[in-house]
Amino acid sequence: MSVVAAFLYENGHRTRAVAIDEPSPCGADKSKFVWIGLMEPTEDELRTLQEQYDLHPLAVEDALKAHQLPKVDVYGDQLFVVARTAHLHDGQVAYGETAIFVGPNHVITVRHESARTHSSLRKQLEAAPKLLAHGVDYVLHAVLDFIVDGYLPMMEAIEEEVLAMEQQALDAFLDRDQVTRIFQLRRQLTRFQRIVGPMGEVCSKLVRLDMPCIDPEARPYFSDVLDHVRRVQALVDGLREVLTSVFEASLLLEQRRQGTITRQLAAWAAILAVPTAIAGIYGMNFENMPELKTEYGYYVVIAVIVGLCATLYLRFKQARWL
């Protein structure tokens, strides 16, 4: 059985457990609602809930298939909301999905590949019955807020890694593995950005549009979730820019290092060209060459070579070529 929790609430208090195959116990009483949580449900379980709570078949199909982008659909007096969860797993961003059916007297959450359960959230809401008494729209806000808040630890972990890379790029040169990691993170952030954008649109619709099951008094709560989504979007944009600047800074420093090495090689080549030229001239086998029979000619030539090389060395040193 994939039913994690299924309870009836009245005036914000849990009253009893419910079965997914029993008719809705709420009737037209607005003070009551059912909250059912499922994890990787079977098709038969969702079809049973479809019968008991009049769920739209298209929404049921989406909840079964998963892998949907965040969205909000209106089916009569019911809402169907899809949200994407995300967490870090072995340095990679792993995604899950939570589908939420919201009716006048029911909230049904369907989780796929989600690392965080709603058990702690349910306990937190049950500890504040005055807020939970607001009904299904408050539960929907709490679930969306719970999902969006799960983005922040992931982004903070990526931010720490990016800042460490930035410091490494300034202190030394990035190796191949670090450059590969930069491009991996950029791809993951780009993909995550395609998730965060639609999540912001979902929250924006819940704030601005007239939706069934959403009271006007609940809109400030969804506005708070929208602010959290925008904060995450700003973090993603900032981290992508930092990754780009880290790579560019590392590339510029590497080019500067190569330029310094090239200048040093050119300077040493110029210094060594002097003795090479003199030795080459006097290495030619001609008889009528000046100073060949001078007694101290060899020592004079050595002194000239040393003097010229020392002069060139000092000049290049002053020019910071060495």
PDB file of C-alpha atoms in Angstrom:
ATOM      1  CA  MET A   1       0.000   0.000   0.000  1.00  0.00           C
ATOM      2  CA  SER A   2       1.454   3.336  -1.057  1.00  0.00           C
ATOM      3  CA  VAL A   3      -0.817   5.405   1.210  1.00  0.00           C
ATOM      4  CA  VAL A   4       1.502   7.190   3.621  1.00  0.00           C
ATOM      5  CA  ALA A   5      -1.204   9.012   5.595  1.00  0.00           C
ATOM      6  CA  ALA A   6      -4.941   9.618   5.169  1.00  0.00           C
ATOM      7  CA  PHE A   7      -6.906  11.546   7.798  1.00  0.00           C
ATOM      8  CA  LEU A   8     -10.066  13.544   8.246  1.00  0.00           C
ATOM      9  CA  TYR A   9      -9.692  17.020   9.756  1.00  0.00           C
ATOM     10  CA  GLU A  10     -12.404  19.084  11.385  1.00  0.00           C
ATOM     11  CA  ASN A  11     -11.821  22.686  12.464  1.00  0.00           C
ATOM     12  CA  GLY A  12      -8.079  22.128  12.142  1.00  0.00           C
ATOM     13  CA  HIS A  13      -7.975  18.987  14.308  1.00  0.00           C
ATOM     14  CA  ARG A  14      -7.329  15.458  13.143  1.00  0.00           C
ATOM     15  CA  THR A  15     -10.366  13.320  13.919  1.00  0.00           C
ATOM     16  CA  ARG A  16      -9.827   9.893  12.349  1.00  0.00           C
ATOM     17  CA  ALA A  17      -8.117   7.915   9.634  1.00  0.00           C
ATOM     18  CA  VAL A  18      -9.896   7.391   6.326  1.00  0.00           C
ATOM     19  CA  ALA A  19      -9.638   4.681   3.697  1.00  0.00           C
ATOM     20  CA  ILE A  20      -9.118   5.573   0.056  1.00  0.00           C
ATOM     21  CA  ASP A  21     -12.039   3.376  -1.013  1.00  0.00           C
ATOM     22  CA  GLU A  22     -14.615   5.035   1.260  1.00  0.00           C
ATOM     23  CA  PRO A  23     -16.753   7.931   0.058  1.00  0.00           C
ATOM     24  CA  SER A  24     -15.764  11.416   1.128  1.00  0.00           C
ATOM     25  CA  PRO A  25     -16.893  11.842   4.755  1.00  0.00           C
ATOM     26  CA  CYS A  26     -17.101  15.634   4.484  1.00  0.00           C
ATOM     27  CA  GLY A  27     -20.221  16.207   2.446  1.00  0.00           C
ATOM     28  CA  ALA A  28     -20.919  19.934   2.170  1.00  0.00           C
ATOM     29  CA  ASP A  29     -19.421  20.742   5.558  1.00  0.00           C
ATOM     30  CA  LYS A  30     -16.686  23.373   4.920  1.00  0.00           C
ATOM     31  CA  SER A  31     -15.186  22.821   8.349  1.00  0.00           C
ATOM     32  CA  LYS A  32     -14.053  19.342   7.336  1.00  0.00           C
ATOM     33  CA  PHE A  33     -11.527  18.140   4.771  1.00  0.00           C
ATOM     34  CA  VAL A  34      -9.549  15.030   3.976  1.00  0.00           C
ATOM     35  CA  TRP A  35      -5.783  15.035   3.433  1.00  0.00           C
ATOM     36  CA  ILE A  36      -4.450  11.913   1.750  1.00  0.00           C
ATOM     37  CA  GLY A  37      -0.736  11.452   1.053  1.00  0.00           C
ATOM     38  CA  LEU A  38       0.518   8.813  -1.375  1.00  0.00           C
ATOM     39  CA  MET A  39       3.985   7.756  -2.490  1.00  0.00           C
ATOM     40  CA  GLU A  40       4.415   6.058  -5.895  1.00  0.00           C
ATOM     41  CA  PRO A  41       0.759   4.908  -6.027  1.00  0.00           C
ATOM     42  CA  THR A  42      -0.517   2.229  -8.337  1.00  0.00           C
ATOM     43  CA  GLU A  43      -3.009   2.946 -11.078  1.00  0.00           C
ATOM     44  CA  ASP A  44      -5.732   1.063  -9.192  1.00  0.00           C
ATOM     45  CA  GLU A  45      -5.243   3.261  -6.121  1.00  0.00           C
ATOM     46  CA  LEU A  46      -5.540   6.464  -8.117  1.00  0.00           C
ATOM     47  CA  ARG A  47      -8.563   5.135 -10.007  1.00  0.00           C
ATOM     48  CA  THR A  48     -10.205   4.382  -6.651  1.00  0.00           C
ATOM     49  CA  LEU A  49      -9.566   7.936  -5.485  1.00  0.00           C
ATOM     50  CA  GLN A  50     -10.869   9.207  -8.837  1.00  0.00           C
ATOM     51  CA  GLU A  51     -14.190   7.526  -8.154  1.00  0.00           C
ATOM     52  CA  GLN A  52     -14.513   8.645  -4.565  1.00  0.00           C
ATOM     53  CA  TYR A  53     -13.424  12.279  -5.035  1.00  0.00           C
ATOM     54  CA  ASP A  54     -14.469  12.899  -8.649  1.00  0.00           C
ATOM     55  CA  LEU A  55     -10.920  13.579  -9.853  1.00  0.00           C
ATOM     56  CA  HIS A  56     -10.537  14.571 -13.472  1.00  0.00           C
ATOM     57  CA  PRO A  57      -9.167  11.699 -15.625  1.00  0.00           C
ATOM     58  CA  LEU A  58      -6.589  13.926 -17.346  1.00  0.00           C
ATOM     59  CA  ALA A  59      -5.209  14.987 -13.967  1.00  0.00           C
ATOM     60  CA  VAL A  60      -5.076  11.347 -12.864  1.00  0.00           C
ATOM     61  CA  GLU A  61      -3.131  10.446 -16.016  1.00  0.00           C
ATOM     62  CA  ASP A  62      -0.607  13.226 -15.317  1.00  0.00           C
ATOM     63  CA  ALA A  63      -0.224  12.089 -11.712  1.00  0.00           C
ATOM     64  CA  LEU A  64       0.448   8.527 -12.874  1.00  0.00           C
ATOM     65  CA  LYS A  65       2.998   9.354 -15.583  1.00  0.00           C
ATOM     66  CA  ALA A  66       4.889  12.023 -13.584  1.00  0.00           C
ATOM     67  CA  HIS A  67       7.782  13.897 -15.248  1.00  0.00           C
ATOM     68  CA  GLN A  68       5.585  16.956 -15.801  1.00  0.00           C
ATOM     69  CA  LEU A  69       6.707  20.562 -15.649  1.00  0.00           C
ATOM     70  CA  PRO A  70       5.245  22.613 -12.771  1.00  0.00           C
ATOM     71  CA  LYS A  71       1.736  23.758 -13.648  1.00  0.00           C
ATOM     72  CA  VAL A  72      -1.725  24.495 -12.277  1.00  0.00           C
ATOM     73  CA  ASP A  73      -4.877  23.272 -14.042  1.00  0.00           C
ATOM     74  CA  VAL A  74      -8.488  24.051 -13.219  1.00  0.00           C
ATOM     75  CA  TYR A  75     -11.093  21.275 -13.547  1.00  0.00           C
ATOM     76  CA  GLY A  76     -14.488  22.592 -12.518  1.00  0.00           C
ATOM     77  CA  ASP A  77     -14.386  23.301  -8.789  1.00  0.00           C
ATOM     78  CA  GLN A  78     -11.060  21.495  -8.362  1.00  0.00           C
ATOM     79  CA  LEU A  79      -7.394  22.349  -8.865  1.00  0.00           C
ATOM     80  CA  PHE A  80      -4.580  20.126 -10.059  1.00  0.00           C
ATOM     81  CA  VAL A  81      -1.109  21.417  -9.217  1.00  0.00           C
ATOM     82  CA  VAL A  82       2.213  19.854 -10.218  1.00  0.00           C
ATOM     83  CA  ALA A  83       5.401  20.859  -8.392  1.00  0.00           C
ATOM     84  CA  ARG A  84       8.935  19.557  -8.875  1.00  0.00           C
ATOM     85  CA  THR A  85      11.182  18.678  -5.955  1.00  0.00           C
ATOM     86  CA  ALA A  86      14.976  18.832  -6.158  1.00  0.00           C
ATOM     87  CA  HIS A  87      17.861  17.716  -3.968  1.00  0.00           C
ATOM     88  CA  LEU A  88      21.571  16.959  -4.269  1.00  0.00           C
ATOM     89  CA  HIS A  89      22.616  13.329  -4.645  1.00  0.00           C
ATOM     90  CA  ASP A  90      26.332  12.563  -5.064  1.00  0.00           C
ATOM     91  CA  GLY A  91      26.953  16.097  -6.274  1.00  0.00           C
ATOM     92  CA  GLN A  92      24.198  15.929  -8.881  1.00  0.00           C
ATOM     93  CA  VAL A  93      20.759  17.568  -8.804  1.00  0.00           C
ATOM     94  CA  ALA A  94      18.101  14.844  -8.543  1.00  0.00           C
ATOM     95  CA  TYR A  95      14.468  15.637  -9.286  1.00  0.00           C
ATOM     96  CA  GLY A  96      11.161  14.368  -8.001  1.00  0.00           C
ATOM     97  CA  GLU A  97       7.554  15.352  -8.501  1.00  0.00           C
ATOM     98  CA  THR A  98       4.555  16.074  -6.312  1.00  0.00           C
ATOM     99  CA  ALA A  99       1.076  16.186  -7.822  1.00  0.00           C
ATOM    100  CA  ILE A 100      -1.621  17.822  -5.700  1.00  0.00           C
ATOM    101  CA  PHE A 101      -5.370  17.382  -6.165  1.00  0.00           C
ATOM    102  CA  VAL A 102      -7.288  20.135  -4.386  1.00  0.00           C
ATOM    103  CA  GLY A 103     -11.056  20.071  -3.994  1.00  0.00           C
ATOM    104  CA  PRO A 104     -13.495  21.888  -1.717  1.00  0.00           C
ATOM    105  CA  ASN A 105     -13.039  19.209   0.958  1.00  0.00           C
ATOM    106  CA  HIS A 106      -9.960  17.224  -0.002  1.00  0.00           C
ATOM    107  CA  VAL A 107      -6.232  17.488  -0.614  1.00  0.00           C
ATOM    108  CA  ILE A 108      -4.497  14.514  -2.230  1.00  0.00           C
ATOM    109  CA  THR A 109      -0.713  14.621  -2.639  1.00  0.00           C
ATOM    110  CA  VAL A 110       1.042  12.128  -4.927  1.00  0.00           C
ATOM    111  CA  ARG A 111       4.821  11.990  -4.629  1.00  0.00           C
ATOM    112  CA  HIS A 112       7.249  10.453  -7.136  1.00  0.00           C
ATOM    113  CA  GLU A 113      11.003  10.102  -6.443  1.00  0.00           C
ATOM    114  CA  SER A 114      10.806  12.701  -3.711  1.00  0.00           C
ATOM    115  CA  ALA A 115      13.526  12.517  -1.057  1.00  0.00           C
ATOM    116  CA  ARG A 116      11.582  14.457   1.603  1.00  0.00           C
ATOM    117  CA  THR A 117       8.418  13.058   3.141  1.00  0.00           C
ATOM    118  CA  HIS A 118       5.488  15.189   4.262  1.00  0.00           C
ATOM    119  CA  SER A 119       5.364  13.616   7.712  1.00  0.00           C
ATOM    120  CA  SER A 120       7.184  16.488   9.398  1.00  0.00           C
ATOM    121  CA  LEU A 121       5.062  19.014   7.513  1.00  0.00           C
ATOM    122  CA  ARG A 122       1.860  17.286   8.590  1.00  0.00           C
ATOM    123  CA  LYS A 123       2.976  17.304  12.234  1.00  0.00           C
ATOM    124  CA  GLN A 124       3.888  20.979  11.984  1.00  0.00           C
ATOM    125  CA  LEU A 125       0.472  21.889  10.587  1.00  0.00           C
ATOM    126  CA  GLU A 126      -1.380  19.735  13.087  1.00  0.00           C
ATOM    127  CA  ALA A 127       0.441  21.577  15.870  1.00  0.00           C
ATOM    128  CA  ALA A 128      -1.248  24.821  14.691  1.00  0.00           C
ATOM    129  CA  PRO A 129      -4.955  23.915  14.349  1.00  0.00           C
ATOM    130  CA  LYS A 130      -6.027  27.560  14.002  1.00  0.00           C
ATOM    131  CA  LEU A 131      -4.055  27.828  10.781  1.00  0.00           C
ATOM    132  CA  LEU A 132      -4.998  24.345   9.584  1.00  0.00           C
ATOM    133  CA  ALA A 133      -8.660  25.284  10.113  1.00  0.00           C
ATOM    134  CA  HIS A 134      -8.318  27.640   7.127  1.00  0.00           C
ATOM    135  CA  GLY A 135      -8.799  24.566   4.972  1.00  0.00           C
ATOM    136  CA  VAL A 136      -7.414  23.035   1.804  1.00  0.00           C
ATOM    137  CA  ASP A 137      -5.890  26.241   0.402  1.00  0.00           C
ATOM    138  CA  TYR A 138      -3.665  26.587   3.472  1.00  0.00           C
ATOM    139  CA  VAL A 139      -2.523  22.959   3.085  1.00  0.00           C
ATOM    140  CA  LEU A 140      -1.733  23.615  -0.583  1.00  0.00           C
ATOM    141  CA  HIS A 141       0.333  26.656   0.401  1.00  0.00           C
ATOM    142  CA  ALA A 142       2.169  24.636   3.055  1.00  0.00           C
ATOM    143  CA  VAL A 143       3.056  21.851   0.604  1.00  0.00           C
ATOM    144  CA  LEU A 144       4.334  24.296  -2.038  1.00  0.00           C
ATOM    145  CA  ASP A 145       6.294  26.232   0.570  1.00  0.00           C
ATOM    146  CA  PHE A 146       7.777  22.955   1.854  1.00  0.00           C
ATOM    147  CA  ILE A 147       8.910  22.036  -1.671  1.00  0.00           C
ATOM    148  CA  VAL A 148      10.395  25.452  -2.472  1.00  0.00           C
ATOM    149  CA  ASP A 149      12.194  25.626   0.880  1.00  0.00           C
ATOM    150  CA  GLY A 150      13.871  22.336  -0.077  1.00  0.00           C
ATOM    151  CA  TYR A 151      15.604  24.164  -2.937  1.00  0.00           C
ATOM    152  CA  LEU A 152      17.562  26.466  -0.624  1.00  0.00           C
ATOM    153  CA  PRO A 153      19.878  23.889   1.073  1.00  0.00           C
ATOM    154  CA  MET A 154      20.747  22.537  -2.369  1.00  0.00           C
ATOM    155  CA  MET A 155      21.539  25.997  -3.717  1.00  0.00           C
ATOM    156  CA  GLU A 156      23.592  26.863  -0.628  1.00  0.00           C
ATOM    157  CA  ALA A 157      25.664  23.688  -1.064  1.00  0.00           C
ATOM    158  CA  ILE A 158      26.295  24.525  -4.733  1.00  0.00           C
ATOM    159  CA  GLU A 159      27.136  28.098  -3.750  1.00  0.00           C
ATOM    160  CA  GLU A 160      29.803  26.896  -1.289  1.00  0.00           C
ATOM    161  CA  GLU A 161      31.345  24.714  -3.987  1.00  0.00           C
ATOM    162  CA  VAL A 162      31.332  27.568  -6.504  1.00  0.00           C
ATOM    163  CA  LEU A 163      32.951  29.986  -4.036  1.00  0.00           C
ATOM    164  CA  ALA A 164      35.658  27.414  -3.314  1.00  0.00           C
ATOM    165  CA  MET A 165      36.302  27.133  -7.055  1.00  0.00           C
ATOM    166  CA  GLU A 166      36.487  30.910  -7.315  1.00  0.00           C
ATOM    167  CA  GLN A 167      39.147  31.067  -4.592  1.00  0.00           C
ATOM    168  CA  GLN A 168      41.042  28.187  -6.196  1.00  0.00           C
ATOM    169  CA  ALA A 169      41.037  30.005  -9.547  1.00  0.00           C
ATOM    170  CA  LEU A 170      42.613  33.067  -7.901  1.00  0.00           C
ATOM    171  CA  ASP A 171      45.178  31.160  -5.840  1.00  0.00           C
ATOM    172  CA  ALA A 172      46.250  28.637  -8.479  1.00  0.00           C
ATOM    173  CA  PHE A 173      45.208  27.255 -11.830  1.00  0.00           C
ATOM    174  CA  LEU A 174      42.157  25.053 -12.274  1.00  0.00           C
ATOM    175  CA  ASP A 175      42.882  21.520 -13.414  1.00  0.00           C
ATOM    176  CA  ARG A 176      40.888  19.595 -15.999  1.00  0.00           C
ATOM    177  CA  ASP A 177      38.565  17.991 -13.437  1.00  0.00           C
ATOM    178  CA  GLN A 178      37.673  21.368 -11.958  1.00  0.00           C
ATOM    179  CA  VAL A 179      36.951  22.864 -15.380  1.00  0.00           C
ATOM    180  CA  THR A 180      34.765  19.839 -16.159  1.00  0.00           C
ATOM    181  CA  ARG A 181      32.921  20.366 -12.876  1.00  0.00           C
ATOM    182  CA  ILE A 182      32.272  24.011 -13.794  1.00  0.00           C
ATOM    183  CA  PHE A 183      30.515  22.977 -17.002  1.00  0.00           C
ATOM    184  CA  GLN A 184      28.606  20.225 -15.167  1.00  0.00           C
ATOM    185  CA  LEU A 185      27.305  22.744 -12.644  1.00  0.00           C
ATOM    186  CA  ARG A 186      26.356  25.185 -15.402  1.00  0.00           C
ATOM    187  CA  ARG A 187      24.325  22.469 -17.148  1.00  0.00           C
ATOM    188  CA  GLN A 188      22.627  21.482 -13.893  1.00  0.00           C
ATOM    189  CA  LEU A 189      21.784  25.077 -13.020  1.00  0.00           C
ATOM    190  CA  THR A 190      20.419  25.673 -16.521  1.00  0.00           C
ATOM    191  CA  ARG A 191      18.180  22.617 -16.192  1.00  0.00           C
ATOM    192  CA  PHE A 192      17.101  23.661 -12.696  1.00  0.00           C
ATOM    193  CA  GLN A 193      16.277  27.115 -14.046  1.00  0.00           C
ATOM    194  CA  ARG A 194      13.768  25.458 -16.386  1.00  0.00           C
ATOM    195  CA  ILE A 195      12.059  24.057 -13.287  1.00  0.00           C
ATOM    196  CA  VAL A 196      12.144  27.172 -11.103  1.00  0.00           C
ATOM    197  CA  GLY A 197      10.640  29.395 -13.818  1.00  0.00           C
ATOM    198  CA  PRO A 198       7.375  27.400 -14.127  1.00  0.00           C
ATOM    199  CA  MET A 199       7.217  27.091 -10.321  1.00  0.00           C
ATOM    200  CA  GLY A 200       7.176  30.883 -10.162  1.00  0.00           C
ATOM    201  CA  GLU A 201       4.380  30.956 -12.743  1.00  0.00           C
ATOM    202  CA  VAL A 202       2.329  28.502 -10.663  1.00  0.00           C
ATOM    203  CA  CYS A 203       2.670  30.646  -7.534  1.00  0.00           C
ATOM    204  CA  SER A 204       1.973  33.806  -9.515  1.00  0.00           C
ATOM    205  CA  LYS A 205      -1.317  32.357 -10.832  1.00  0.00           C
ATOM    206  CA  LEU A 206      -2.377  31.332  -7.340  1.00  0.00           C
ATOM    207  CA  VAL A 207      -1.678  34.884  -6.149  1.00  0.00           C
ATOM    208  CA  ARG A 208      -3.269  36.886  -8.972  1.00  0.00           C
ATOM    209  CA  LEU A 209      -6.015  34.764 -10.504  1.00  0.00           C
ATOM    210  CA  ASP A 210      -9.369  33.717  -9.101  1.00  0.00           C
ATOM    211  CA  MET A 211      -9.006  29.998  -8.511  1.00  0.00           C
ATOM    212  CA  PRO A 212     -11.489  27.490  -7.104  1.00  0.00           C
ATOM    213  CA  CYS A 213     -10.708  26.377  -3.533  1.00  0.00           C
ATOM    214  CA  ILE A 214      -8.465  29.437  -2.987  1.00  0.00           C
ATOM    215  CA  ASP A 215      -9.905  32.078  -0.676  1.00  0.00           C
ATOM    216  CA  PRO A 216      -8.765  35.683  -1.144  1.00  0.00           C
ATOM    217  CA  GLU A 217      -7.441  35.632   2.428  1.00  0.00           C
ATOM    218  CA  ALA A 218      -5.011  32.858   1.431  1.00  0.00           C
ATOM    219  CA  ARG A 219      -3.343  34.795  -1.382  1.00  0.00           C
ATOM    220  CA  PRO A 220      -0.732  36.482   0.867  1.00  0.00           C
ATOM    221  CA  TYR A 221       0.484  33.008   1.816  1.00  0.00           C
ATOM    222  CA  PHE A 222       1.061  32.115  -1.842  1.00  0.00           C
ATOM    223  CA  SER A 223       2.716  35.496  -2.329  1.00  0.00           C
ATOM    224  CA  ASP A 224       5.228  34.471   0.338  1.00  0.00           C
ATOM    225  CA  VAL A 225       5.984  31.263  -1.588  1.00  0.00           C
ATOM    226  CA  LEU A 226       6.424  33.343  -4.753  1.00  0.00           C
ATOM    227  CA  ASP A 227       9.003  35.481  -2.949  1.00  0.00           C
ATOM    228  CA  HIS A 228      10.920  32.337  -1.998  1.00  0.00           C
ATOM    229  CA  VAL A 229      10.865  31.148  -5.616  1.00  0.00           C
ATOM    230  CA  ARG A 230      12.200  34.491  -6.798  1.00  0.00           C
ATOM    231  CA  ARG A 231      14.973  34.301  -4.229  1.00  0.00           C
ATOM    232  CA  VAL A 232      15.962  30.894  -5.585  1.00  0.00           C
ATOM    233  CA  GLN A 233      15.840  32.249  -9.148  1.00  0.00           C
ATOM    234  CA  ALA A 234      18.180  35.086  -8.152  1.00  0.00           C
ATOM    235  CA  LEU A 235      20.584  32.565  -6.578  1.00  0.00           C
ATOM    236  CA  VAL A 236      20.585  30.446  -9.745  1.00  0.00           C
ATOM    237  CA  ASP A 237      21.258  33.463 -11.965  1.00  0.00           C
ATOM    238  CA  GLY A 238      24.038  34.663  -9.666  1.00  0.00           C
ATOM    239  CA  LEU A 239      25.716  31.259  -9.506  1.00  0.00           C
ATOM    240  CA  ARG A 240      25.658  30.876 -13.288  1.00  0.00           C
ATOM    241  CA  GLU A 241      27.344  34.269 -13.626  1.00  0.00           C
ATOM    242  CA  VAL A 242      29.953  33.382 -10.992  1.00  0.00           C
ATOM    243  CA  LEU A 243      30.734  30.100 -12.756  1.00  0.00           C
ATOM    244  CA  THR A 244      31.218  31.990 -16.012  1.00  0.00           C
ATOM    245  CA  SER A 245      33.500  34.547 -14.333  1.00  0.00           C
ATOM    246  CA  VAL A 246      35.506  31.779 -12.608  1.00  0.00           C
ATOM    247  CA  PHE A 247      36.176  30.081 -15.926  1.00  0.00           C
ATOM    248  CA  GLU A 248      37.030  33.362 -17.655  1.00  0.00           C
ATOM    249  CA  ALA A 249      39.328  34.432 -14.807  1.00  0.00           C
ATOM    250  CA  SER A 250      41.110  31.083 -14.882  1.00  0.00           C
ATOM    251  CA  LEU A 251      41.484  31.383 -18.664  1.00  0.00           C
ATOM    252  CA  LEU A 252      42.901  34.921 -18.397  1.00  0.00           C
ATOM    253  CA  LEU A 253      45.370  33.902 -15.691  1.00  0.00           C
ATOM    254  CA  GLU A 254      46.484  30.944 -17.782  1.00  0.00           C
ATOM    255  CA  GLN A 255      46.980  33.193 -20.804  1.00  0.00           C
ATOM    256  CA  ARG A 256      48.979  35.619 -18.670  1.00  0.00           C
ATOM    257  CA  ARG A 257      51.151  32.796 -17.383  1.00  0.00           C
ATOM    258  CA  GLN A 258      51.775  31.567 -20.912  1.00  0.00           C
ATOM    259  CA  GLY A 259      52.623  35.112 -22.006  1.00  0.00           C
ATOM    260  CA  THR A 260      55.131  35.425 -19.146  1.00  0.00           C
ATOM    261  CA  ILE A 261      56.744  32.116 -20.091  1.00  0.00           C
ATOM    262  CA  THR A 262      56.896  33.194 -23.739  1.00  0.00           C
ATOM    263  CA  ARG A 263      58.629  36.478 -22.817  1.00  0.00           C
ATOM    264  CA  GLN A 264      61.105  34.643 -20.599  1.00  0.00           C
ATOM    265  CA  LEU A 265      61.945  32.210 -23.377  1.00  0.00           C
ATOM    266  CA  ALA A 266      62.398  35.100 -25.813  1.00  0.00           C
ATOM    267  CA  ALA A 267      64.668  36.920 -23.345  1.00  0.00           C
ATOM    268  CA  TRP A 268      66.866  33.870 -22.753  1.00  0.00           C
ATOM    269  CA  ALA A 269      66.989  33.242 -26.503  1.00  0.00           C
ATOM    270  CA  ALA A 270      68.220  36.830 -27.005  1.00  0.00           C
ATOM    271  CA  ILE A 271      70.865  36.425 -24.273  1.00  0.00           C
ATOM    272  CA  LEU A 272      72.090  33.121 -25.653  1.00  0.00           C
ATOM    273  CA  ALA A 273      72.177  34.530 -29.187  1.00  0.00           C
ATOM    274  CA  VAL A 274      75.246  36.678 -28.261  1.00  0.00           C
ATOM    275  CA  PRO A 275      77.689  33.881 -27.349  1.00  0.00           C
ATOM    276  CA  THR A 276      76.213  31.742 -30.105  1.00  0.00           C
ATOM    277  CA  ALA A 277      76.915  34.423 -32.715  1.00  0.00           C
ATOM    278  CA  ILE A 278      80.470  35.111 -31.490  1.00  0.00           C
ATOM    279  CA  ALA A 279      81.293  31.410 -31.173  1.00  0.00           C
ATOM    280  CA  GLY A 280      79.856  30.797 -34.630  1.00  0.00           C
ATOM    281  CA  ILE A 281      82.009  33.477 -36.217  1.00  0.00           C
ATOM    282  CA  TYR A 282      85.214  32.261 -34.617  1.00  0.00           C
ATOM    283  CA  GLY A 283      84.326  28.700 -35.313  1.00  0.00           C
ATOM    284  CA  MET A 284      84.701  29.250 -39.076  1.00  0.00           C
ATOM    285  CA  ASN A 285      87.882  27.793 -40.535  1.00  0.00           C
ATOM    286  CA  PHE A 286      89.330  30.855 -42.314  1.00  0.00           C
ATOM    287  CA  GLU A 287      93.003  31.774 -42.118  1.00  0.00           C
ATOM    288  CA  ASN A 288      92.756  35.539 -42.487  1.00  0.00           C
ATOM    289  CA  MET A 289      90.571  36.279 -39.455  1.00  0.00           C
ATOM    290  CA  PRO A 290      91.504  39.177 -37.140  1.00  0.00           C
ATOM    291  CA  GLU A 291      92.967  38.508 -33.715  1.00  0.00           C
ATOM    292  CA  LEU A 292      93.394  34.758 -34.279  1.00  0.00           C
ATOM    293  CA  LYS A 293      97.024  34.854 -33.118  1.00  0.00           C
ATOM    294  CA  THR A 294      96.557  37.420 -30.329  1.00  0.00           C
ATOM    295  CA  GLU A 295      97.967  36.116 -27.067  1.00  0.00           C
ATOM    296  CA  TYR A 296      94.996  37.130 -24.922  1.00  0.00           C
ATOM    297  CA  GLY A 297      92.335  37.048 -27.640  1.00  0.00           C
ATOM    298  CA  TYR A 298      90.484  34.057 -26.174  1.00  0.00           C
ATOM    299  CA  TYR A 299      90.130  35.727 -22.779  1.00  0.00           C
ATOM    300  CA  VAL A 300      89.021  38.974 -24.349  1.00  0.00           C
ATOM    301  CA  VAL A 301      86.286  37.204 -26.311  1.00  0.00           C
ATOM    302  CA  ILE A 302      85.074  35.374 -23.176  1.00  0.00           C
ATOM    303  CA  ALA A 303      84.976  38.657 -21.263  1.00  0.00           C
ATOM    304  CA  VAL A 304      83.034  40.331 -24.077  1.00  0.00           C
ATOM    305  CA  ILE A 305      80.516  37.452 -24.097  1.00  0.00           C
ATOM    306  CA  VAL A 306      80.075  37.600 -20.319  1.00  0.00           C
ATOM    307  CA  GLY A 307      79.726  41.384 -20.329  1.00  0.00           C
ATOM    308  CA  LEU A 308      77.148  41.448 -23.106  1.00  0.00           C
ATOM    309  CA  CYS A 309      75.105  38.610 -21.541  1.00  0.00           C
ATOM    310  CA  ALA A 310      75.155  40.317 -18.130  1.00  0.00           C
ATOM    311  CA  THR A 311      74.019  43.605 -19.657  1.00  0.00           C
ATOM    312  CA  LEU A 312      71.150  41.926 -21.511  1.00  0.00           C
ATOM    313  CA  TYR A 313      70.171  39.998 -18.380  1.00  0.00           C
ATOM    314  CA  LEU A 314      69.956  43.170 -16.292  1.00  0.00           C
ATOM    315  CA  ARG A 315      67.957  44.972 -18.995  1.00  0.00           C
ATOM    316  CA  PHE A 316      65.454  42.131 -19.269  1.00  0.00           C
ATOM    317  CA  LYS A 317      65.267  41.913 -15.475  1.00  0.00           C
ATOM    318  CA  GLN A 318      64.372  45.582 -15.239  1.00  0.00           C
ATOM    319  CA  ALA A 319      61.748  45.071 -17.944  1.00  0.00           C
ATOM    320  CA  ARG A 320      60.386  42.097 -15.887  1.00  0.00           C
ATOM    321  CA  TRP A 321      60.878  39.664 -18.680  1.00  0.00           C
ATOM    322  CA  LEU A 322      62.742  37.308 -16.366  1.00  0.00           C
TER     323      LEU A 322
END
